[in-house]
Amino acid sequence: MAAGAYYQAGFARAQAAGLTDAQAAVAMADACLDGKPAGKATSGERLAGFFSSPFLRELPAHAWAHGSLRLVLARYLGQDAVACPGVVSQLATHAPDALRWAARHSGLVSRQASPRFREIEALADSQPHEFAEFVQVLHVFRQAREERVAEVARFRAPLDALTPLELLAYASLYAFEHIVPAQLEEPALDADRDASLQLRWDAIDALLAWKLASCDPRDFALDDAVIGRALRAHLMPFLLPSSQEPPRLDLYTAFSALVDAQVELDEFEARSADAFSFDDSIRFVLRGSVLEIEVVDPDEKCRWLREEQKRLRLHGYWLYRGMQALVESPELLARIDSANFDANALAMAKAKAAWLCLQEVYGIEARLDAGGTMQVDVFNALLSNELMTAFYSNDFMLPFRDALKQCGHPWRALGMLAMSGFAQGENRLPLTWSDMATKAARIAPWTATRERPQGNPRAAQAILEFWSSDWQALSVGLRAGEAGLRPRLQERPILKLGRHLLQLPWMQALQDNRVAGINNLRRLGARRVDAREETRRIEQRLGAEFERRGFLVLVAHELEVASEGGSTSAEEIDLLCARDGCLLVLEVKSTYMRRSTREAWIHRSNTLRKAGLQLRRKVAAVRQRLVSDPAFAGKLGLDAGVTPSLTAWIVDTSIECDHQRFDAFLKVPLEEVLVALRDDRHLLCGLSGMLRGEEPPLLESLYPSGFSAARFVEVIESEAVWGRIG
């Protein structure tokens, strides 16, 4: 069935089932958003079919206030593949508020070369009262963005001829001047400072991607001689000045200015363009020719800050648990190298923390296929990354800090560090390199087992592949304009250039390895063969936690679920948990660690919106089954014919949109559910306390009168786990 006929037929079925025109249209909008009809229809064909459906022309204006209809309109405005003549002009008259909302949330502010933008732009003449100021606002954004893009292009020009390796040399010089000293300061946590430094990290990441997209493929044919020549020309004159090779201050100045320009562009995209598109807590108001921000929803504005604070507390929570697990494991303690016990013990605790999180929250198994030549041991991969961080912290960052205090200038300090390394026969330059075999042999002892006390070089190679970003392959894709995820520097911090592996001590020493591990697997590796099974294990392991609290649990239980149009299909209820006459219906979602308003909004409008619809159908099916099937009620320990107290939640591995409702169902973080079941909220004291060496505070149990299902529901819905935040 063609897409247009599919939606018209579905609309008619929904009407026949008793839905109003508006409700039936919303059901078809949800179908379009969820990729129906499935099969060979492209997303563009589905949009064209939806917007050509006759029922839309008769739809009352008030229907367009519904979020799903606005979202499908935003989806149309957010693409260029298909045009639906008349849609924009009709809605400009019929539902202008909905059209403005959709144009805003489609991201057109950053896509003003799009034919969809031109459709909106034309409304400034045909509908000036409704759209003239809106289009003018978009024009102001365009001018501001073009100025920033031009500035980035201006400072890129002097650096066009540099190879990726040479650009890395200047990036390292910049990092040791502008990033490392600030991150070595006390206190260890400063939100404003860390946000500013993260912008610089991200800018460098973007500039390296630009270089990979524009470089010569021959730039990856590296050997020690090529690396030596590049560093003698572009790095060593800064560290060890001589009259023979003067430092290329012109290139470094251009690079520094380029980072600043890229930061300015990135800040504009994140804090202005993306905020305009995806932050509903604010609005942009044109005063003369200047845009000003007005806060329209202070509570929504505060929610993002609360989520960041919760994320930090969870970081400390897992670190506490990692330290507990280390103390309780003689086997892990025996693996710690006594030569640098404190640093290596902390690395072991951090690796254990990341492993517990990946295991309990993300369903990761001990070994998995990461796309290399052999399976990788996940804990050993995490431990190796933490040990590399410990090595670069102790052997690079701390000596650099001491040298900087002594000489007062970062490049002279780097020179002192390099000379001390030469004296020891070690590389203490701000970037290091080796071939795969040499690096694998070096970290092989970190893979030691009882059976192989000297370690396994092949296992070490698998670990290196797990953490490596193949820049040559990435460059080919970027030059070809291929769509796809690009590894961020911190997610795969080992850079593979030809047969050489490069590392940036400044990045490896300072990055968050737990987030790197999560996003390596859940963002970059979301399509791995193991990923589907991991989702099932998340449900099983969470179910086991409920069972430990006395719940009767059904995992992935299949029921006949009715759609809005009246048809039925078999769907899985992720978790059914019953105790004390209470029944929990849980829809479990697993994603990755997000960093931006854009990413959070996409998650909200796609995954969580769909989860709310799924829960609505599934809860209705569960209620019906409890009435009609005594055996089903019996499996859950519920009395037949007695309606239990039923609570339904979306349980998500991400923190975004925390405790918001989707189709009336509460969305809660999976980690919060685990903390509530384990009753160990005292470990949520915060990362700052952990870094100061504080013991977690003694807090009263969440269940002073004993655990019960009703109290558990109250704990989650009142956010008692978090106490006072913000």
XYZ file of C-alpha atoms in Angstrom:
726
model
C 0.000 0.000 0.000
C 1.322 3.449 -0.928
C 2.090 5.698 1.999
C -0.714 8.179 1.203
C -3.314 5.446 0.981
C -1.964 3.907 4.208
C -2.587 7.066 6.231
C -6.002 7.754 4.721
C -7.114 4.181 5.372
C -5.739 4.290 8.912
C -7.556 7.556 9.550
C -10.832 5.971 8.413
C -10.295 2.934 10.674
C -9.547 5.174 13.642
C -12.755 7.145 12.989
C -14.722 3.904 12.789
C -13.211 2.882 16.146
C -14.750 5.997 17.711
C -11.886 8.477 17.607
C -12.517 12.118 16.734
C -11.007 13.565 13.582
C -8.266 15.215 15.627
C -7.469 12.001 17.533
C -7.415 9.967 14.322
C -5.066 12.486 12.672
C -2.764 12.376 15.695
C -2.685 8.571 15.472
C -1.592 8.825 11.829
C 1.024 11.464 12.709
C 2.424 9.073 15.316
C 2.496 6.303 12.720
C 4.452 8.537 10.333
C 6.886 9.591 13.061
C 7.407 5.956 14.019
C 8.344 4.912 10.467
C 5.070 3.415 9.319
C 4.279 2.049 6.834
C 7.422 -0.035 7.221
C 9.135 -1.683 4.305
C 10.511 0.009 1.234
C 8.957 3.441 1.821
C 11.565 6.095 2.546
C 11.092 8.733 5.222
C 10.515 11.280 2.453
C 7.850 9.115 0.845
C 6.115 8.718 4.187
C 6.092 12.476 4.727
C 4.812 13.086 1.204
C 2.114 10.473 1.705
C 1.064 11.924 5.036
C 0.817 15.518 3.852
C -1.034 14.525 0.683
C -3.728 12.723 2.720
C -7.176 14.292 2.144
C -8.095 14.212 5.842
C -5.484 16.887 6.628
C -7.297 19.445 4.501
C -10.420 19.071 6.650
C -8.646 18.968 9.990
C -9.846 21.591 12.516
C -7.275 24.217 13.470
C -7.241 23.201 17.140
C -5.912 19.752 16.177
C -2.590 21.324 15.220
C -1.975 22.198 18.859
C -1.180 18.513 19.436
C 2.511 17.730 19.748
C 2.575 14.814 17.298
C 1.084 16.821 14.441
C 3.540 19.629 15.122
C 6.416 17.169 15.246
C 5.565 15.583 11.908
C 5.340 19.086 10.434
C 8.776 19.871 11.927
C 10.040 16.611 10.405
C 8.833 17.808 6.984
C 10.454 21.226 7.363
C 13.673 19.561 8.544
C 14.326 17.754 5.253
C 14.891 18.720 1.611
C 14.205 15.444 -0.191
C 10.501 15.994 -0.862
C 8.278 19.019 -1.361
C 4.592 19.049 -0.468
C 3.182 22.071 -2.328
C 0.530 24.027 -0.488
C 1.180 22.616 2.989
C 3.084 25.624 4.310
C 0.782 28.245 2.789
C -2.341 26.439 4.013
C -1.064 26.125 7.578
C 0.186 29.707 7.599
C -3.479 30.715 7.370
C -5.070 27.774 9.167
C -2.652 27.150 12.078
C 0.134 29.787 12.117
C 1.218 29.038 15.697
C 1.798 25.390 14.806
C 3.744 26.341 11.681
C 6.016 28.735 13.584
C 6.607 26.088 16.265
C 7.467 23.485 13.638
C 9.736 25.865 11.715
C 11.574 26.671 14.930
C 11.965 23.042 16.028
C 12.959 21.816 12.564
C 16.355 23.519 12.853
C 15.697 25.757 9.839
C 17.512 28.560 11.647
C 20.764 26.774 10.689
C 19.552 25.559 7.268
C 18.595 28.748 5.494
C 19.730 27.443 2.100
C 16.952 24.855 2.321
C 13.932 25.070 -0.017
C 11.789 24.593 3.098
C 13.257 27.803 4.520
C 12.358 29.634 1.336
C 8.765 28.465 1.783
C 8.744 30.002 5.273
C 10.599 33.116 4.103
C 7.936 33.798 1.454
C 5.332 34.103 4.207
C 6.884 37.395 5.343
C 5.254 38.933 2.256
C 2.033 36.890 2.063
C 1.369 36.743 5.831
C 3.319 39.729 7.238
C 1.276 40.039 10.433
C 2.005 36.425 11.429
C 5.455 35.796 9.961
C 7.365 39.001 9.132
C 9.055 39.292 12.531
C 9.646 35.534 12.737
C 11.467 35.559 9.387
C 13.401 38.665 10.427
C 14.601 36.821 13.527
C 15.843 33.987 11.307
C 17.650 36.516 9.107
C 19.435 37.946 12.154
C 20.586 34.447 13.053
C 21.787 33.870 9.488
C 23.870 37.037 9.446
C 25.407 36.231 12.823
C 26.259 32.705 11.740
C 27.723 33.802 8.393
C 30.020 36.234 10.186
C 31.307 33.471 12.457
C 31.700 30.958 9.636
C 33.677 33.532 7.655
C 35.940 34.130 10.638
C 36.632 30.393 10.954
C 37.400 30.182 7.229
C 39.765 33.174 7.485
C 41.900 31.525 10.168
C 41.793 28.111 8.505
C 43.482 29.444 5.373
C 47.059 29.699 6.814
C 46.706 26.127 8.097
C 45.423 24.530 4.893
C 48.786 23.001 3.966
C 49.359 21.322 7.341
C 48.973 17.564 7.651
C 46.800 16.055 10.407
C 49.963 15.203 12.357
C 51.272 18.764 12.083
C 47.929 20.170 13.177
C 48.053 17.831 16.186
C 51.383 19.407 17.139
C 49.802 22.858 17.293
C 46.749 21.476 19.075
C 49.038 20.021 21.737
C 50.910 23.301 22.182
C 47.589 25.081 22.530
C 46.254 22.529 25.025
C 49.293 22.879 27.295
C 48.919 26.649 27.246
C 45.133 27.051 27.532
C 43.605 23.780 28.820
C 46.016 21.787 30.958
C 47.076 24.500 33.466
C 43.444 25.394 34.183
C 42.424 21.757 34.678
C 45.316 21.170 37.047
C 44.137 24.014 39.264
C 42.197 23.618 42.489
C 39.364 23.187 43.190
C 39.102 20.175 40.952
C 35.490 20.975 40.067
C 34.345 24.354 38.806
C 31.283 24.173 36.561
C 31.850 27.440 34.671
C 35.548 26.771 34.142
C 34.961 23.183 33.067
C 32.264 24.264 30.587
C 34.654 26.815 29.076
C 37.430 24.232 28.810
C 35.061 21.693 27.259
C 34.264 24.236 24.539
C 37.989 24.406 23.726
C 38.217 20.601 23.635
C 35.229 20.458 21.300
C 36.674 23.194 19.090
C 39.923 21.260 18.683
C 37.879 18.154 17.886
C 36.004 20.080 15.163
C 39.224 21.460 13.684
C 40.786 18.017 13.492
C 37.660 16.776 11.691
C 38.025 19.671 9.227
C 41.617 18.675 8.580
C 40.683 15.021 8.038
C 38.025 16.074 5.526
C 40.484 18.163 3.511
C 43.871 16.450 3.806
C 45.804 14.446 1.233
C 45.478 10.632 1.613
C 49.299 10.453 1.480
C 49.415 12.272 4.828
C 48.712 8.931 6.540
C 51.822 7.237 5.130
C 53.785 7.787 8.329
C 57.060 6.328 9.483
C 59.472 7.459 12.178
C 61.347 9.672 9.701
C 58.153 11.470 8.592
C 57.057 11.942 12.194
C 60.509 13.219 13.151
C 60.579 15.796 10.341
C 57.076 17.052 11.206
C 57.878 17.496 14.889
C 61.267 19.104 14.221
C 59.537 21.691 12.049
C 56.382 22.324 14.028
C 56.891 21.269 17.662
C 60.506 21.148 18.822
C 61.350 24.817 18.034
C 58.748 25.831 20.611
C 60.065 23.433 23.248
C 63.810 23.745 22.644
C 64.392 27.080 20.870
C 67.427 27.428 18.593
C 68.519 29.779 15.861
C 68.462 26.971 13.272
C 64.710 26.257 13.374
C 62.723 29.250 14.610
C 59.243 28.399 15.917
C 56.404 28.970 13.472
C 54.684 31.554 15.587
C 52.616 32.605 12.590
C 51.030 29.150 12.400
C 50.541 28.878 16.147
C 48.950 32.329 16.266
C 46.639 31.326 13.417
C 45.760 28.086 15.190
C 45.013 29.884 18.457
C 42.837 32.413 16.652
C 41.129 29.558 14.804
C 40.293 27.805 18.076
C 38.817 31.025 19.425
C 36.794 31.487 16.234
C 35.605 27.869 16.350
C 34.614 28.276 20.013
C 32.645 31.382 19.061
C 30.896 29.495 16.247
C 30.208 26.458 18.437
C 28.873 28.650 21.242
C 26.619 30.420 18.777
C 25.305 27.083 17.475
C 24.742 25.639 20.958
C 23.634 28.668 22.976
C 21.831 30.615 20.269
C 20.812 28.563 17.218
C 20.162 25.289 19.064
C 18.605 27.184 21.969
C 16.252 28.910 19.529
C 15.327 25.549 18.001
C 15.163 23.238 20.988
C 15.020 25.145 24.291
C 11.372 25.783 25.123
C 12.263 27.526 28.386
C 13.285 30.668 26.485
C 12.263 32.767 23.516
C 14.201 35.189 21.336
C 12.731 38.674 21.017
C 13.781 41.167 18.360
C 14.404 44.632 19.775
C 15.382 46.825 16.883
C 18.064 44.795 15.116
C 19.222 42.986 18.263
C 17.962 39.651 19.563
C 17.386 39.318 23.286
C 16.550 36.196 25.275
C 13.555 36.077 27.590
C 13.040 33.204 30.017
C 9.457 31.989 29.688
C 9.717 28.862 31.843
C 12.182 29.234 34.744
C 11.401 25.732 36.036
C 12.347 24.184 32.699
C 15.519 26.279 32.658
C 16.485 24.941 36.097
C 15.720 21.348 35.149
C 18.761 21.084 32.874
C 21.010 22.312 35.690
C 19.465 19.789 38.082
C 20.135 17.014 35.595
C 23.780 18.049 35.375
C 24.042 17.921 39.169
C 22.452 14.479 39.195
C 24.928 13.321 36.562
C 27.825 14.431 38.776
C 26.330 12.655 41.783
C 25.974 9.460 39.775
C 29.606 9.750 38.746
C 30.569 9.813 42.420
C 28.127 6.992 43.178
C 29.809 4.590 40.752
C 33.259 5.623 41.936
C 32.316 4.836 45.536
C 30.984 1.461 44.428
C 34.141 0.812 42.426
C 36.265 1.519 45.494
C 34.098 -0.753 47.625
C 34.416 -3.558 45.069
C 38.190 -3.109 44.962
C 38.549 -3.275 48.738
C 36.414 -6.430 48.840
C 38.350 -8.218 46.066
C 41.746 -9.738 46.962
C 42.100 -10.760 43.310
C 41.815 -7.167 42.069
C 44.105 -5.874 44.812
C 46.716 -8.443 43.814
C 46.738 -7.046 40.258
C 47.822 -3.571 41.382
C 51.450 -2.740 40.617
C 53.083 -1.841 43.916
C 55.551 0.508 42.163
C 52.860 3.196 41.957
C 50.213 1.735 44.208
C 48.000 4.766 44.906
C 47.640 5.870 41.285
C 47.140 2.319 40.029
C 44.640 1.534 42.792
C 42.600 4.585 41.795
C 42.764 3.461 38.169
C 41.539 0.003 39.204
C 38.678 1.527 41.224
C 37.645 3.764 38.317
C 37.728 0.829 35.915
C 35.637 -1.251 38.296
C 33.179 1.653 38.658
C 32.799 1.930 34.885
C 32.435 -1.834 34.575
C 29.705 -2.015 37.239
C 27.831 0.781 35.474
C 28.144 -0.859 32.048
C 27.082 -4.208 33.468
C 24.141 -3.119 35.614
C 22.804 -0.197 33.586
C 23.744 -1.039 29.994
C 23.655 -4.848 29.959
C 27.249 -5.277 28.784
C 28.791 -8.738 29.040
C 32.337 -9.488 30.174
C 33.536 -10.106 26.617
C 32.168 -8.711 23.387
C 32.892 -8.367 19.710
C 34.030 -4.781 19.210
C 34.731 -5.220 15.504
C 38.376 -6.225 15.867
C 40.257 -9.439 15.248
C 39.139 -11.027 18.514
C 36.739 -10.438 21.364
C 37.697 -7.798 23.867
C 37.593 -8.253 27.638
C 35.586 -5.178 28.637
C 36.952 -4.787 32.160
C 40.530 -5.117 30.927
C 39.764 -2.551 28.221
C 38.425 -0.147 30.844
C 41.358 -0.849 33.138
C 43.894 -0.323 30.343
C 42.374 3.046 29.519
C 42.462 4.076 33.183
C 46.060 2.886 33.539
C 47.017 4.932 30.485
C 45.347 7.902 32.144
C 47.249 7.217 35.375
C 50.511 6.942 33.445
C 50.029 10.217 31.579
C 48.860 11.945 34.760
C 51.887 10.868 36.791
C 54.575 10.934 34.100
C 53.407 13.950 32.082
C 50.899 16.156 33.887
C 52.463 16.288 37.347
C 56.035 16.864 36.088
C 54.645 19.493 33.694
C 52.875 21.232 36.584
C 56.091 21.264 38.615
C 58.124 22.543 35.670
C 55.524 25.232 34.954
C 55.749 26.488 38.526
C 59.508 26.586 38.176
C 59.822 28.364 34.808
C 56.452 30.097 34.405
C 55.865 29.374 30.711
C 54.113 26.283 29.297
C 56.456 25.761 26.334
C 59.586 26.008 28.444
C 57.960 23.608 30.892
C 57.271 21.207 28.012
C 60.904 21.552 26.956
C 62.080 20.650 30.457
C 59.733 17.649 30.441
C 60.994 16.542 27.011
C 64.641 16.803 28.085
C 64.031 14.750 31.219
C 62.386 12.141 29.028
C 65.320 12.070 26.598
C 67.656 11.546 29.556
C 65.615 8.482 30.591
C 65.196 7.174 27.064
C 61.471 7.954 27.182
C 59.164 10.069 25.024
C 57.865 12.971 27.090
C 56.699 15.080 24.168
C 53.126 16.414 24.170
C 52.164 13.660 21.749
C 53.402 10.074 21.739
C 53.395 7.353 19.089
C 54.265 3.726 18.411
C 53.252 0.936 16.084
C 50.527 -1.533 17.053
C 52.869 -4.415 17.934
C 55.067 -2.272 20.177
C 52.113 -0.685 21.967
C 50.395 -4.067 22.416
C 53.551 -5.548 23.932
C 53.818 -2.583 26.283
C 50.310 -2.923 27.709
C 50.168 -6.744 27.568
C 51.022 -7.058 31.309
C 47.758 -5.231 32.043
C 45.885 -8.254 30.626
C 47.595 -10.741 32.960
C 45.580 -13.670 34.295
C 46.404 -16.700 36.427
C 46.772 -18.713 33.223
C 48.902 -16.042 31.497
C 50.716 -14.076 34.208
C 52.767 -12.193 31.571
C 49.649 -11.056 29.760
C 48.351 -11.686 26.258
C 49.603 -9.485 23.364
C 46.617 -10.442 21.204
C 44.216 -9.412 23.976
C 46.182 -6.175 24.283
C 45.807 -5.605 20.537
C 42.025 -6.086 20.826
C 41.971 -3.458 23.589
C 43.904 -1.015 21.430
C 41.505 -1.589 18.544
C 38.579 -1.005 20.925
C 39.912 2.437 21.868
C 41.286 3.417 18.447
C 39.868 5.844 15.899
C 41.113 5.000 12.407
C 41.801 8.458 11.009
C 42.558 7.217 7.506
C 39.162 5.494 7.211
C 37.477 8.450 8.877
C 39.149 10.821 6.419
C 37.869 8.818 3.453
C 34.313 9.020 4.793
C 34.518 12.721 5.576
C 35.965 13.576 2.157
C 33.157 11.614 0.519
C 30.565 13.489 2.568
C 29.248 10.262 4.078
C 26.676 10.597 6.835
C 27.464 8.786 10.032
C 28.749 9.109 13.548
C 32.227 10.511 14.020
C 34.127 9.387 17.121
C 34.823 12.256 19.473
C 38.419 12.458 20.599
C 37.509 11.411 24.131
C 35.455 8.398 23.035
C 38.296 6.726 21.123
C 41.426 8.490 22.353
C 43.998 6.368 20.489
C 44.461 7.854 17.017
C 45.422 5.423 14.280
C 47.358 7.141 11.468
C 48.455 4.482 9.018
C 50.336 1.853 10.996
C 51.099 4.227 13.870
C 49.068 4.805 17.015
C 49.204 8.336 18.424
C 48.113 9.498 21.853
C 47.686 12.960 23.297
C 48.881 12.924 26.931
C 46.931 16.096 27.738
C 43.686 14.527 26.593
C 44.232 11.026 27.948
C 45.167 12.347 31.381
C 42.145 14.604 31.795
C 39.229 12.911 30.069
C 36.242 11.123 31.650
C 36.885 7.476 30.852
C 33.553 6.184 32.169
C 31.634 8.342 29.699
C 34.137 7.361 27.005
C 33.409 3.680 27.628
C 29.644 4.134 27.662
C 29.556 6.172 24.454
C 32.099 3.969 22.712
C 29.626 1.110 23.110
C 26.231 2.826 23.191
C 26.689 5.773 20.793
C 29.326 4.624 18.319
C 28.541 0.934 18.757
C 24.747 1.128 18.878
C 24.476 -1.121 15.787
C 26.815 -3.827 17.059
C 25.595 -7.408 16.836
C 25.625 -7.597 20.650
C 23.551 -4.438 21.175
C 20.114 -6.062 20.838
C 20.981 -8.773 23.330
C 22.377 -6.147 25.700
C 18.981 -4.448 25.728
C 17.401 -7.732 26.798
C 20.005 -8.173 29.523
C 19.216 -4.706 30.895
C 15.632 -5.871 31.425
C 16.733 -9.188 32.933
C 19.211 -7.632 35.340
C 16.789 -4.933 36.436
C 14.164 -7.642 36.901
C 16.583 -9.559 39.119
C 16.985 -6.458 41.327
C 13.204 -6.301 41.750
C 13.103 -10.004 42.575
C 15.681 -9.429 45.321
C 13.166 -7.009 46.825
C 10.426 -9.615 46.832
C 8.639 -8.714 43.609
C 7.294 -11.369 41.278
C 8.679 -10.423 37.872
C 7.840 -11.186 34.252
C 10.492 -10.091 31.740
C 9.639 -9.446 28.069
C 6.147 -10.874 28.529
C 4.199 -10.909 25.271
C 0.624 -9.626 25.109
C -1.847 -8.739 22.366
C -1.853 -4.929 22.251
C -4.459 -2.845 20.436
C -3.484 0.140 18.281
C -5.441 3.383 17.951
C -7.009 2.092 14.759
C -8.390 -0.993 16.438
C -5.954 -3.599 15.070
C -3.948 -5.754 17.462
C -0.407 -7.097 17.447
C 1.817 -9.013 19.815
C 4.084 -6.698 21.819
C 6.488 -7.306 24.669
C 5.988 -5.723 28.065
C 9.593 -5.113 29.116
C 9.013 -5.623 32.852
C 6.017 -6.503 34.992
C 6.823 -6.393 38.711
C 4.221 -7.173 41.368
C 4.279 -7.088 45.157
C 1.895 -6.096 47.977
C -1.019 -5.769 45.568
C 0.934 -3.238 43.480
C 1.875 -3.778 39.857
C 4.645 -1.905 38.028
C 4.617 -1.799 34.222
C 8.015 -0.638 32.970
C 9.117 0.365 29.485
C 12.934 0.217 29.400
C 15.023 2.373 27.042
C 18.794 2.276 26.618
C 20.825 4.977 24.897
C 24.045 6.926 25.546
C 25.394 9.941 27.476
C 24.241 13.160 25.824
C 25.868 16.572 25.985
C 23.640 19.088 24.220
C 20.178 20.609 24.133
C 19.792 19.335 20.577
C 20.585 15.741 21.516
C 18.250 15.905 24.515
C 15.388 17.316 22.429
C 15.795 14.635 19.765
C 15.712 11.998 22.503
C 12.592 13.589 23.980
C 10.731 13.911 20.681
C 11.680 10.500 19.336
C 12.522 7.791 21.872
C 10.615 9.105 24.894
C 7.567 10.267 22.941
C 7.327 6.815 21.377
C 7.824 5.147 24.772
C 4.837 7.053 26.162
C 2.640 5.835 23.301
C 3.876 2.278 23.780
C 3.118 2.381 27.485
C -0.390 3.701 26.911
C -1.208 0.743 24.677
C 0.556 -1.774 26.902
C -1.044 -0.587 30.138
C -4.481 -0.929 28.534
C -3.575 -4.455 27.422
C -2.305 -5.374 30.892
C -5.499 -4.102 32.539
C -7.640 -6.074 30.109
C -5.572 -9.237 30.576
C -5.775 -9.026 34.361
C -9.572 -9.065 34.105
C -9.849 -11.769 31.464
C -7.070 -14.181 32.447
C -6.817 -15.377 36.091
C -3.697 -17.377 35.217
C -1.910 -14.187 34.156
C -2.787 -12.524 37.457
C -1.628 -15.645 39.264
C 1.822 -15.497 37.684
C 2.210 -12.106 39.320
C 0.825 -13.187 42.677
C -2.243 -10.976 42.197
C -5.765 -11.954 43.189
C -7.954 -12.710 40.195
C -10.706 -10.170 39.719
C -9.079 -7.638 42.045
C -7.713 -4.557 40.314
C -4.193 -3.899 41.605
C -2.653 -0.499 42.164
C -0.945 -0.067 38.799
C 2.005 2.273 38.144
C 3.710 2.617 34.770
C 7.065 4.291 34.124
C 9.495 4.829 31.283
C 12.835 3.673 32.720
C 15.705 5.109 30.690
C 19.475 4.828 30.952
C 19.820 8.560 30.249
C 19.256 11.392 32.720
C 17.672 13.793 30.211
C 14.004 14.762 30.681
C 14.225 13.324 34.180
C 10.862 13.029 35.957
C 8.938 14.501 33.057
C 5.804 12.863 31.711
C 5.228 11.440 28.262
C 1.617 10.594 27.454
C 1.042 10.962 31.231
C 3.747 8.411 32.120
C 6.698 9.381 34.301
C 10.178 8.999 32.851
C 12.796 8.029 35.453
C 16.526 7.199 35.159
C 17.366 3.525 35.459
C 20.202 4.400 37.838
C 17.736 6.111 40.185
C 15.631 2.932 40.230
C 18.731 0.865 41.061
C 19.741 3.201 43.893
C 16.206 3.058 45.304
C 16.140 -0.752 45.135
C 19.599 -1.038 46.708
C 18.797 1.691 49.272
C 22.305 3.134 48.978
C 21.586 6.795 48.265
C 24.293 7.711 50.767
C 26.765 6.970 47.969
C 25.266 9.866 45.988
C 27.171 12.388 48.085
C 28.661 13.993 44.986
C 31.932 13.835 43.115
C 33.372 16.850 44.926
C 33.156 14.979 48.214
C 34.804 11.962 46.649
C 37.681 14.084 45.315
C 38.187 15.574 48.772
C 38.450 12.074 50.203
C 35.256 12.371 52.240
C 33.339 9.357 53.432
C 29.727 9.217 52.220
C 27.338 10.721 54.787
C 25.208 8.458 56.928
C 21.649 8.873 55.675
C 18.481 7.301 56.985
C 17.148 4.409 54.934
C 14.618 5.275 52.292
C 12.443 2.635 53.975
C 12.506 3.369 57.740
C 9.431 1.177 58.288
C 10.675 -1.570 55.994
C 10.545 -2.004 52.248
C 7.158 -2.061 50.534
C 6.030 -1.620 46.957
C 3.936 1.433 47.836
C 6.870 3.129 49.577
C 9.153 2.278 46.642
C 6.733 4.005 44.251
C 6.601 6.996 46.592
C 10.415 7.148 46.755
C 10.710 7.254 42.969
C 7.870 9.647 42.266
C 8.922 12.100 44.991
C 12.605 11.966 43.898
C 13.562 11.062 47.463
C 16.729 9.400 46.189
C 18.225 12.774 45.302
C 17.391 14.765 48.412
C 17.951 18.470 47.915
C 19.566 19.417 44.631
C 19.599 22.945 43.277
